[in-house]
XYZ file of C-alpha atoms in Angstrom:
685
model
C -0.222 0.106 -0.599
C 1.570 3.280 0.393
C 4.002 4.537 1.717
C 6.886 6.589 3.738
C 7.229 9.328 0.920
C 4.962 11.741 2.444
C 3.375 15.080 1.451
C 3.063 18.153 4.016
C 2.021 22.003 2.223
C 3.181 20.647 -1.479
C 6.525 19.424 -0.087
C 7.479 15.567 -0.959
C 9.365 14.477 2.752
C 10.393 10.773 3.093
C 10.812 9.232 6.163
C 12.885 6.086 6.308
C 11.568 4.584 8.753
C 8.439 6.490 10.266
C 6.461 9.885 9.899
C 9.020 12.947 10.494
C 8.003 16.259 12.582
C 9.014 18.755 11.235
C 9.286 22.215 13.743
C 7.146 25.943 12.798
C 4.731 23.719 9.891
C 1.039 25.657 10.195
C -1.328 23.595 9.880
C -2.085 22.485 6.182
C -5.924 22.979 4.870
C -8.666 20.261 5.167
C -10.532 20.459 2.922
C -10.032 23.051 -0.262
C -11.105 23.192 -4.049
C -9.023 20.993 -6.060
C -11.060 21.679 -9.592
C -9.133 22.703 -12.735
C -9.498 21.498 -15.805
C -7.418 17.673 -16.083
C -7.130 15.186 -13.883
C -4.059 12.995 -13.637
C -3.242 14.851 -16.858
C -6.827 13.456 -18.253
C -9.365 17.072 -19.552
C -12.409 16.397 -17.100
C -15.999 16.066 -19.014
C -19.050 17.765 -16.730
C -22.344 17.495 -16.569
C -24.884 20.747 -17.615
C -24.536 21.758 -13.485
C -20.186 21.675 -13.799
C -20.186 18.230 -12.127
C -17.722 15.266 -13.328
C -18.544 12.837 -15.235
C -16.534 9.717 -15.282
C -13.784 9.438 -18.104
C -13.890 7.333 -21.357
C -18.130 8.533 -22.455
C -18.792 11.026 -19.620
C -22.158 10.317 -20.660
C -22.394 6.294 -20.205
C -21.731 5.039 -16.702
C -21.655 1.623 -17.147
C -19.389 1.346 -20.134
C -16.730 4.190 -18.331
C -16.848 1.809 -14.847
C -16.533 -1.273 -16.150
C -13.822 -0.167 -18.725
C -12.355 1.303 -15.982
C -11.701 -2.609 -13.524
C -11.507 -4.338 -17.173
C -8.449 -2.245 -17.867
C -6.767 -3.261 -14.266
C -7.258 -6.268 -14.899
C -6.900 -6.184 -18.298
C -2.740 -4.795 -17.461
C -2.622 -6.252 -14.270
C -3.001 -10.073 -16.067
C -0.565 -8.949 -18.343
C 2.096 -8.842 -15.767
C 1.203 -11.828 -14.409
C 1.700 -13.791 -17.372
C 3.891 -11.911 -19.654
C 6.918 -9.982 -16.843
C 5.392 -12.242 -13.453
C 6.686 -9.156 -11.391
C 3.295 -9.144 -9.146
C 5.131 -11.895 -8.118
C 8.548 -10.223 -6.743
C 8.194 -6.980 -6.733
C 4.881 -5.169 -5.330
C 5.126 -1.627 -7.929
C 6.158 -0.318 -11.075
C 7.473 3.010 -13.299
C 6.900 2.725 -17.094
C 8.566 4.834 -19.644
C 5.875 7.493 -20.309
C 6.473 6.826 -24.178
C 6.909 3.234 -25.356
C 4.492 2.386 -21.878
C 6.646 -0.320 -20.943
C 6.242 -1.840 -17.010
C 9.595 -2.492 -15.415
C 9.915 -2.932 -12.302
C 10.944 -1.124 -8.709
C 13.822 -2.823 -7.550
C 14.135 -0.947 -4.390
C 10.546 -1.011 -2.006
C 8.955 -3.788 0.060
C 7.161 -6.144 -1.978
C 3.476 -5.985 -0.244
C 2.834 -9.526 -1.115
C -0.118 -10.284 1.477
C -2.204 -6.991 0.676
C -2.292 -8.405 -2.650
C -3.300 -12.180 -2.502
C -6.957 -10.765 0.055
C -7.210 -7.933 -2.858
C -6.501 -10.019 -5.657
C -8.884 -12.538 -4.229
C -11.639 -10.171 -4.027
C -10.794 -8.158 -7.168
C -11.753 -11.860 -9.065
C -14.545 -12.527 -6.414
C -16.125 -9.991 -8.303
C -15.034 -9.761 -11.461
C -15.454 -12.950 -12.609
C -18.882 -12.719 -11.991
C -19.081 -10.256 -13.953
C -17.541 -11.487 -17.346
C -17.890 -15.461 -16.491
C -14.066 -15.713 -17.622
C -12.373 -18.760 -16.053
C -9.183 -17.669 -16.410
C -9.335 -15.163 -14.222
C -9.773 -17.800 -11.368
C -6.711 -19.411 -12.559
C -5.151 -16.694 -12.407
C -5.451 -16.104 -8.797
C -4.944 -19.848 -7.990
C -1.750 -19.931 -9.594
C -0.544 -16.416 -7.664
C -1.378 -18.033 -4.190
C -0.293 -20.969 -4.697
C 2.868 -19.801 -5.343
C 2.561 -18.192 -1.981
C 1.823 -20.848 -0.093
C 4.715 -22.220 -0.707
C 6.992 -19.397 -0.297
C 6.044 -17.761 2.464
C 4.572 -19.045 5.375
C 6.352 -19.531 8.812
C 7.553 -23.195 9.769
C 5.728 -25.539 11.339
C 7.757 -25.051 15.370
C 6.605 -20.946 15.376
C 4.959 -19.407 17.506
C 2.995 -17.635 14.735
C 3.151 -21.046 12.800
C 2.188 -22.275 9.186
C 0.674 -18.463 8.907
C 1.601 -15.986 5.470
C 4.201 -12.934 6.100
C 2.988 -9.960 4.699
C 5.881 -8.982 2.677
C 9.235 -9.626 1.319
C 12.118 -7.865 0.091
C 12.279 -6.615 -3.334
C 13.063 -8.959 -5.646
C 13.314 -12.490 -3.488
C 11.433 -14.983 -4.392
C 10.590 -16.816 -0.352
C 9.289 -14.287 2.432
C 10.276 -13.631 4.842
C 8.992 -9.791 5.901
C 10.568 -7.283 5.382
C 14.604 -6.594 6.454
C 13.909 -2.449 6.813
C 11.433 -3.711 9.344
C 13.411 -6.445 10.925
C 13.887 -10.297 9.952
C 10.866 -12.983 10.133
C 7.476 -10.833 11.219
C 4.486 -11.303 10.918
C 1.705 -8.750 10.403
C -1.682 -9.920 12.787
C -4.317 -8.779 10.667
C -2.921 -9.788 7.238
C -3.139 -13.071 8.980
C -6.943 -12.366 9.914
C -6.942 -10.743 5.506
C -5.450 -13.231 4.135
C -6.595 -15.756 5.828
C -10.273 -14.813 4.894
C -8.882 -14.395 1.223
C -8.315 -17.807 1.492
C -11.164 -19.252 2.863
C -13.604 -17.387 0.102
C -11.371 -18.631 -2.780
C -12.547 -22.431 -0.751
C -15.376 -21.178 -1.256
C -15.186 -19.986 -5.259
C -13.381 -22.911 -6.044
C -13.510 -26.004 -3.640
C -9.814 -27.317 -3.171
C -9.922 -27.568 0.766
C -5.617 -26.228 0.762
C -6.868 -23.525 0.629
C -9.920 -24.270 3.656
C -6.719 -25.964 6.032
C -4.606 -21.945 5.335
C -7.180 -20.227 6.194
C -7.485 -22.893 9.401
C -4.485 -22.315 9.980
C -4.651 -18.816 9.898
C -7.314 -18.830 12.571
C -5.807 -20.974 15.162
C -2.185 -18.475 14.695
C -5.276 -15.530 16.036
C -7.179 -17.749 19.278
C -3.594 -18.889 20.042
C -1.948 -15.056 20.102
C -5.107 -13.769 21.242
C -5.036 -11.367 24.064
C -7.762 -9.047 25.787
C -6.722 -5.923 25.050
C -6.864 -1.864 26.549
C -6.217 1.561 25.109
C -2.592 0.767 23.848
C -2.751 -2.567 23.181
C -4.865 -4.162 20.723
C -5.920 -7.489 20.905
C -3.375 -8.949 18.133
C 0.074 -6.829 17.412
C 0.651 -4.219 14.884
C 3.888 -6.620 13.469
C 5.343 -9.287 15.637
C 8.504 -11.389 14.878
C 6.848 -14.791 14.371
C 9.445 -17.854 15.921
C 8.465 -16.394 19.394
C 5.577 -13.585 19.284
C 7.452 -10.779 20.932
C 6.498 -7.311 20.373
C 8.673 -5.248 22.388
C 11.489 -4.019 20.272
C 12.603 -2.446 16.322
C 9.782 -1.880 14.803
C 7.146 -3.926 15.867
C 4.385 -3.093 17.974
C 1.456 -3.667 20.024
C -1.270 -1.437 18.485
C -3.039 -1.595 15.647
C -7.105 -0.982 15.077
C -7.904 -3.954 12.341
C -8.694 -6.456 13.951
C -12.140 -6.594 11.668
C -10.436 -8.595 9.029
C -9.366 -11.476 11.671
C -13.474 -10.980 12.438
C -14.591 -11.581 9.183
C -12.203 -14.791 9.201
C -14.094 -15.982 12.248
C -17.489 -15.275 10.930
C -16.711 -16.836 8.017
C -15.391 -20.104 9.555
C -18.029 -19.844 12.373
C -21.538 -19.825 9.476
C -20.217 -22.705 7.295
C -19.099 -25.164 10.731
C -15.443 -25.168 10.077
C -12.045 -25.486 12.195
C -12.744 -24.842 16.080
C -15.774 -23.345 16.453
C -16.849 -22.768 19.785
C -12.907 -21.053 20.101
C -13.681 -18.606 16.917
C -16.930 -17.754 19.135
C -15.019 -16.686 22.106
C -12.392 -14.509 20.312
C -14.253 -13.417 18.695
C -17.158 -12.255 20.634
C -13.750 -10.756 22.911
C -12.595 -8.596 19.943
C -15.449 -6.729 19.401
C -16.604 -6.249 22.631
C -12.366 -4.154 22.505
C -13.154 -2.600 19.215
C -16.280 -1.276 20.170
C -14.872 -0.375 24.115
C -11.573 1.598 22.101
C -11.494 2.874 18.320
C -15.106 2.471 17.487
C -15.245 5.307 20.602
C -11.369 6.908 20.343
C -10.569 6.731 16.431
C -7.365 5.735 17.588
C -7.442 3.443 13.664
C -4.037 3.247 13.101
C -1.404 0.257 12.575
C -2.178 -0.850 8.120
C 0.550 -0.414 6.559
C 3.651 -2.393 6.116
C 5.507 0.112 5.163
C 4.880 2.133 8.292
C 5.940 2.014 12.010
C 3.992 1.685 15.320
C 2.568 5.090 15.857
C -1.109 5.943 17.420
C -0.708 8.858 16.365
C -0.636 7.751 12.652
C -4.152 8.058 11.352
C -4.945 6.536 8.111
C -9.025 5.754 6.645
C -8.560 2.070 5.473
C -9.151 0.093 9.099
C -12.525 2.422 9.899
C -14.045 2.216 6.029
C -13.477 -1.576 6.456
C -15.598 -1.698 9.726
C -18.374 0.455 7.852
C -18.424 -2.213 4.250
C -18.673 -4.508 6.753
C -21.759 -3.475 8.894
C -23.492 -2.534 5.813
C -22.664 -6.069 4.441
C -23.662 -8.076 7.777
C -26.172 -5.270 9.872
C -26.631 -8.534 11.313
C -23.562 -8.070 13.648
C -23.785 -4.904 15.821
C -27.115 -3.276 16.691
C -26.417 0.040 15.606
C -25.231 -0.938 12.427
C -26.360 2.312 11.028
C -25.125 4.799 13.370
C -21.242 3.191 13.232
C -21.108 2.785 9.279
C -22.364 6.850 9.078
C -19.923 7.295 12.353
C -17.141 6.308 10.704
C -18.014 7.596 7.307
C -18.030 11.641 8.775
C -15.241 10.750 11.165
C -12.770 9.823 7.258
C -14.396 12.851 5.276
C -14.068 15.504 8.020
C -10.913 14.097 10.470
C -8.263 17.343 10.612
C -5.094 13.785 10.376
C -5.052 14.120 6.521
C -6.394 16.597 3.853
C -9.245 16.602 1.380
C -10.300 17.731 -2.012
C -13.382 18.496 -3.994
C -12.712 18.917 -7.269
C -16.317 19.578 -9.905
C -18.321 18.308 -6.957
C -16.498 15.114 -6.045
C -15.180 14.563 -2.415
C -11.160 13.243 -2.269
C -9.116 11.582 0.512
C -5.398 10.750 0.623
C -4.847 7.918 2.723
C -3.033 8.421 6.403
C -1.603 11.352 8.198
C -0.933 12.321 11.778
C -2.150 16.437 11.434
C 1.383 17.457 10.347
C 2.605 15.247 7.385
C 0.029 12.704 4.910
C 0.511 10.535 2.568
C 0.296 10.437 -0.848
C 0.531 13.060 -3.207
C -1.331 16.734 -4.153
C -4.357 16.903 -5.799
C -4.928 15.138 -8.623
C -2.204 13.096 -8.620
C -3.030 9.752 -6.878
C -5.333 8.595 -4.275
C -7.737 6.840 -6.001
C -7.665 3.322 -4.824
C -8.644 5.378 -1.373
C -11.212 6.957 -2.757
C -12.539 4.539 -4.524
C -13.305 2.975 -1.310
C -14.883 5.501 0.348
C -17.119 5.633 -2.099
C -18.086 2.276 -2.146
C -18.874 2.472 1.575
C -21.198 5.164 0.866
C -23.041 3.961 -2.136
C -23.667 0.795 0.284
C -24.690 3.688 3.486
C -26.909 4.689 0.440
C -28.603 1.494 -0.763
C -28.950 0.421 2.597
C -30.564 3.389 4.106
C -32.372 5.451 1.007
C -29.753 8.277 1.659
C -29.340 10.020 -1.863
C -27.000 12.650 -0.569
C -24.021 9.729 -0.225
C -25.997 7.659 -3.348
C -24.374 11.143 -5.660
C -21.327 11.803 -3.483
C -20.202 7.630 -4.165
C -21.446 9.138 -7.595
C -18.956 11.647 -8.112
C -16.635 10.403 -6.018
C -16.313 7.276 -8.310
C -16.322 9.258 -11.653
C -12.464 10.654 -9.746
C -11.265 7.552 -9.816
C -12.059 6.646 -13.654
C -9.932 9.116 -14.913
C -7.089 7.230 -13.275
C -7.181 4.100 -15.862
C -4.702 2.348 -17.194
C -0.824 4.774 -16.981
C -2.436 8.026 -17.326
C 1.384 9.448 -17.974
C 0.556 12.980 -15.944
C -0.018 11.493 -13.235
C 2.673 10.659 -10.083
C 0.441 7.814 -8.294
C 1.091 7.493 -5.423
C 3.615 9.849 -4.500
C 6.428 11.719 -5.472
C 8.420 11.396 -8.624
C 5.763 8.997 -9.993
C 8.530 6.482 -9.537
C 5.445 3.754 -8.130
C 2.908 2.673 -9.171
C 1.511 0.013 -6.853
C 0.006 -3.788 -7.948
C -2.485 -3.411 -5.066
C -3.888 0.313 -4.404
C -4.361 0.250 -8.333
C -4.813 -3.159 -9.865
C -6.635 -4.772 -7.336
C -7.611 -2.672 -4.506
C -8.930 -0.047 -6.321
C -11.513 -1.909 -9.009
C -12.681 -3.865 -6.307
C -14.572 -0.907 -5.183
C -15.119 0.574 -7.993
C -17.507 -2.841 -8.683
C -19.343 -2.554 -5.601
C -20.862 0.422 -6.831
C -23.063 -2.437 -9.486
C -23.703 -4.101 -6.275
C -25.386 -1.800 -4.831
C -26.565 0.441 -7.687
C -27.443 -2.531 -10.499
C -28.184 0.687 -12.954
C -25.160 2.139 -13.261
C -23.850 -1.131 -14.810
C -23.816 -1.275 -18.918
C -27.263 -1.462 -19.748
C -26.634 -3.484 -23.341
C -25.402 -6.684 -21.386
C -25.875 -8.826 -19.058
C -24.369 -9.782 -15.829
C -24.196 -10.739 -12.028
C -23.224 -7.859 -10.765
C -23.344 -8.759 -6.383
C -24.876 -12.061 -4.626
C -24.455 -12.413 -0.808
C -22.721 -15.515 -1.564
C -19.394 -17.295 -3.365
C -20.882 -17.692 -6.809
C -18.473 -20.660 -8.055
C -19.976 -21.310 -12.039
C -21.512 -19.128 -14.465
C -22.291 -19.363 -18.123
C -23.866 -16.213 -20.718
C -25.573 -17.013 -23.397
C -28.076 -15.016 -25.177
C -31.190 -14.535 -23.462
C -29.400 -17.147 -20.737
C -27.172 -17.225 -17.522
C -26.347 -20.629 -15.585
C -24.551 -19.849 -11.624
C -24.045 -21.283 -9.316
C -23.316 -20.260 -5.131
C -21.052 -21.621 -2.776
C -24.493 -21.237 -0.171
C -28.173 -22.745 -0.716
C -29.144 -19.643 0.257
C -28.480 -16.382 -0.310
C -28.934 -12.672 -2.988
C -27.962 -11.926 -5.493
C -28.655 -9.124 -8.376
C -28.179 -8.940 -11.688
C -28.668 -6.274 -14.779
C -30.090 -7.936 -18.086
C -29.760 -7.284 -21.706
C -33.328 -9.298 -22.329
C -36.570 -10.646 -20.085
C -36.783 -12.931 -17.771
C -39.688 -15.317 -18.360
C -38.872 -18.551 -16.041
C -36.206 -18.679 -13.522
C -35.592 -21.905 -11.626
C -34.013 -23.140 -8.623
C -32.648 -26.632 -8.231
C -35.633 -27.508 -10.818
C -37.620 -25.398 -8.583
C -39.774 -22.196 -10.658
C -39.384 -19.652 -8.929
C -42.373 -16.650 -8.492
C -42.359 -13.335 -9.432
C -42.417 -11.099 -6.556
C -43.007 -7.574 -6.486
C -41.551 -7.254 -3.240
C -38.575 -9.552 -2.279
C -39.759 -10.958 1.135
C -39.509 -13.990 0.444
C -38.064 -16.582 -2.038
C -38.508 -15.228 -5.522
C -37.615 -12.715 -7.808
C -38.330 -9.483 -8.628
C -37.604 -7.833 -12.540
C -37.623 -4.148 -13.107
C -39.167 -3.650 -17.022
C -37.719 -0.117 -16.907
C -34.098 -0.617 -15.657
C -33.861 -4.658 -16.095
C -32.205 -5.080 -13.232
C -33.292 -8.413 -11.709
C -33.288 -9.309 -8.239
C -32.886 -13.695 -6.888
C -34.116 -14.681 -3.542
C -32.971 -18.777 -3.482
C -33.227 -20.264 -0.100
C -32.844 -24.130 -0.779
C -30.655 -24.888 -3.499
C -27.175 -23.769 -4.605
C -27.740 -23.857 -8.779
C -29.782 -21.154 -10.907
C -31.027 -20.638 -14.278
C -32.563 -17.797 -16.165
C -33.902 -17.956 -19.213
C -35.793 -15.036 -21.968
C -36.157 -13.295 -25.029
C -34.632 -9.893 -26.361
C -31.150 -10.492 -25.766
C -27.923 -10.986 -27.575
C -24.295 -13.418 -28.006
C -21.938 -12.509 -24.957
C -19.227 -11.021 -26.357
C -15.685 -11.927 -26.163
C -13.001 -9.355 -26.656
C -9.912 -9.111 -28.190
C -7.788 -6.058 -26.201
C -4.450 -5.811 -27.033
C -2.547 -6.850 -24.529
C -2.070 -10.011 -24.110
C 0.146 -11.470 -25.248
C 1.749 -8.344 -25.421
C 3.134 -6.458 -28.090
C 5.268 -3.432 -27.452
C 4.441 -0.354 -29.546
C 5.125 0.854 -32.206
C 5.369 -3.280 -33.425
C 3.447 -4.044 -36.140
C 0.662 -6.314 -35.955
C 1.040 -8.937 -38.941
C -0.888 -11.844 -39.177
C -2.005 -14.429 -36.215
C -3.112 -12.554 -33.200
C -4.201 -13.865 -31.397
C -3.408 -16.856 -32.637
C -5.968 -18.684 -34.502
C -8.750 -15.467 -34.258
C -7.789 -13.198 -36.657
C -5.090 -12.458 -39.258
C -4.010 -9.348 -39.778
C -2.307 -9.189 -43.328
C 0.736 -7.975 -42.991
C 1.583 -3.514 -43.164
C -2.082 -2.569 -42.533
C -2.230 -2.457 -38.244
C 0.366 -1.471 -36.048
C 0.964 -1.430 -32.336
C 0.277 2.063 -30.437
C 0.764 2.516 -26.712
C -1.908 4.195 -24.188
C -2.967 7.575 -25.747
C -6.385 9.658 -26.390
C -9.525 7.349 -24.371
C -7.337 4.062 -24.703
C -5.513 3.641 -21.105
C -4.044 0.631 -22.294
C -1.946 -0.170 -25.684
C -4.590 -0.108 -28.483
C -4.771 -0.675 -32.401
C -3.945 2.187 -35.454
C -2.474 2.425 -39.508
C 0.398 1.755 -40.120
C 0.456 4.370 -42.582
C -1.600 7.886 -40.834
C -2.447 8.541 -44.588
C -4.080 5.310 -45.583
C -7.336 4.712 -46.246
C -8.240 0.850 -46.431
C -7.292 -1.381 -44.373
C -8.677 -5.074 -43.580
C -8.120 -8.428 -42.175
C -9.124 -11.614 -42.138
C -11.047 -14.491 -39.654
C -9.099 -17.796 -39.185
C -12.307 -19.328 -39.257
C -15.397 -16.892 -40.390
C -17.148 -15.832 -36.531
C -19.357 -12.533 -35.925
C -17.647 -9.905 -35.864
C -19.996 -7.617 -33.101
C -17.655 -4.472 -33.088
C -14.684 -2.073 -31.281
C -14.387 0.675 -29.765
C -12.870 3.336 -32.044
C -11.001 6.581 -30.640
C -10.886 10.039 -33.226
C -8.066 11.839 -31.453
C -7.524 14.234 -34.836
C -8.311 17.693 -35.802
C -11.497 17.012 -37.409
C -14.605 14.039 -37.718
C -13.447 10.893 -38.679
C -15.631 8.753 -40.432
C -14.945 5.106 -40.809
C -17.161 2.074 -43.023
C -17.108 -1.776 -42.517
C -18.511 -4.387 -44.536
C -17.535 -8.014 -45.096
C -17.659 -10.262 -48.103
C -20.845 -11.702 -46.111
C -22.196 -8.976 -44.477
C -23.307 -4.885 -46.678
C -21.706 -2.220 -44.356
C -22.224 0.104 -42.385
C -20.297 4.192 -41.426
C -19.723 6.306 -38.597
C -18.729 9.861 -37.717
C -16.154 10.672 -34.950
C -15.570 14.002 -34.074
C -12.779 15.172 -32.989
C -11.525 13.768 -29.523
C -14.809 11.129 -29.370
C -14.663 7.557 -28.275
C -16.908 5.367 -29.959
C -18.595 2.183 -29.102
C -18.865 0.759 -32.514
C -21.104 -2.144 -31.974
C -22.551 -3.798 -36.163
C -25.787 -5.190 -34.502
C -24.149 -8.189 -37.540
C -25.482 -11.871 -36.734
C -23.858 -13.675 -39.169
C -20.218 -14.808 -39.995
C -18.026 -13.168 -41.650
C -14.704 -14.092 -43.365
C -12.613 -10.806 -43.495
C -13.050 -7.068 -42.322
C -12.753 -4.755 -44.851
C -11.875 -0.600 -43.323
C -12.178 2.579 -45.498
C -11.065 5.836 -43.049
C -11.455 9.349 -43.916
C -9.986 11.740 -42.252
C -8.132 8.516 -40.370
C -5.000 9.950 -39.452
C -5.285 9.455 -35.944
C -7.931 7.175 -35.750
C -7.014 3.981 -32.402
C -8.968 0.736 -31.614
C -9.431 -1.751 -29.028
C -11.985 -4.487 -27.861
C -12.369 -5.573 -30.260
C -15.855 -8.014 -29.818
C -16.884 -10.858 -31.386
C -19.386 -13.812 -31.258
C -18.166 -17.743 -32.015
C -20.771 -18.716 -33.634
């Protein structure tokens, strides 16, 4: 996460081990207006009231939000497949011309956080896309770290994950700048919960056993705690649990992560449930007695030393999210959630900004120094977390002000899609982009927007947006969706591009209800939002009419080709033959946050490509970076052509509406010198 470069009054500070205090500093301004013409170097889009719209296509929230988290996954997947950077480095920089990445070889690898955040991202991404490769990538990542990042069996903290590693290290034992061979118990809880959810996703019991080992270690090392000592320490030596020296520390307010692990093991009846319940009760009582009253929300980040004056927004917001999703766990859930949100928005420990109606929060601070950068340069993941919690609060309570606030903040987040060259994320001179913040944690929180308010999701596609249970399997078809959940009882929400006429669970036909207060479903004819409650079966089958075939995409990032590379012959293999001397890979620019394609010769007016096997060409995203309107004419030997015009600076989602396969696609351009293309959509028949 972020990081020991802190900004005070516009001065960038580097701290080796803890927050520095500068003499005779004046307090920073708590809330300031940072509205301007750009965010992360990208021109802002405003509505008629001067309020911020999302990046890419301002009038299309669904496309703009979904393109953000899909783009971030594309970049992360490229790194996983091509360079393996996330295995050995937490962060990277990129060349501002070629956009090729290179690891930062001098910073701790945040292995623990990335495991848990990737699990949370994929838990949402797989049901949304139906792409099983997302789960496979997650399993490969977690498996590597289970083999190379656990403490020895004979330790007090036995067989639990180390929170970090030295940069480039292939085995993980912590970051030597803090010490050797230590654990962070709240990360043990966070990772343990991630392992448990991955077990529920896959059925692989090795992840269940890993989760149980984490829970058992937390039970073994629990203490009742007091105002200055938490039930588990912030950081402790793994061998014997010592906390009283060096960079170890006795206090962290982040006990909700272990609580979540205990809750889920108790719910599914795995491990020593009686012990888990007792420890869970004690941890919750400590939480209510101390941080929920005194707001000492310190002790989260892997690169910050113990300091009860340095507070952060992650812990209170994750706690608020927990009670909003599980109100049965907290009798005062509404009051507590609102209190936590408002504390983050008003605390004087770090500054906040307004940007065209969007509230932006930074990460942490002590009232004099804060992390991480100047306005509109960083903190997209932390603002996404705040917005996500506000959406859940608005969903639970009907508070329209919180919904509006979340919407504008989420809009701001989308301007950080991909690798915006003018941003300096997360801080300083821009040499550290984090796989945690920008590419896992932030995107998973943006996906919460669709769960809370499914009408924000794309209107012309079908997606499962949220479920109270883990989704273990899903398949999308033309006017049909079939999926399974880990639990027999679940509340699920989808947005459809078709009208359902039958919904079955376990072979039983569900009833359509006007109010979903029993097993059945409700469907909004205007928004096409479908809500399902099933109580006695895991399998759900939705059938209807009026929809379209699910699309597949070529995104020009995976497999990776460097900018300037001629796109020739088959890419991807077995799908498209691009011929020779017509197309080239382009670096991210304009409204494309990742690699795209363009014409090899800017002056050419014709181009083509052929499908290896005749395929339905469904469309492509086109961007006109020129100063004149551009016209694109498309045709195939089998289908009459269509014409599209793009205004300067416009991104257009071309959808051909074709239903028959084409052997080739022929292109004709007018004023097409600055045209770029991405996300080629097709249908297999």
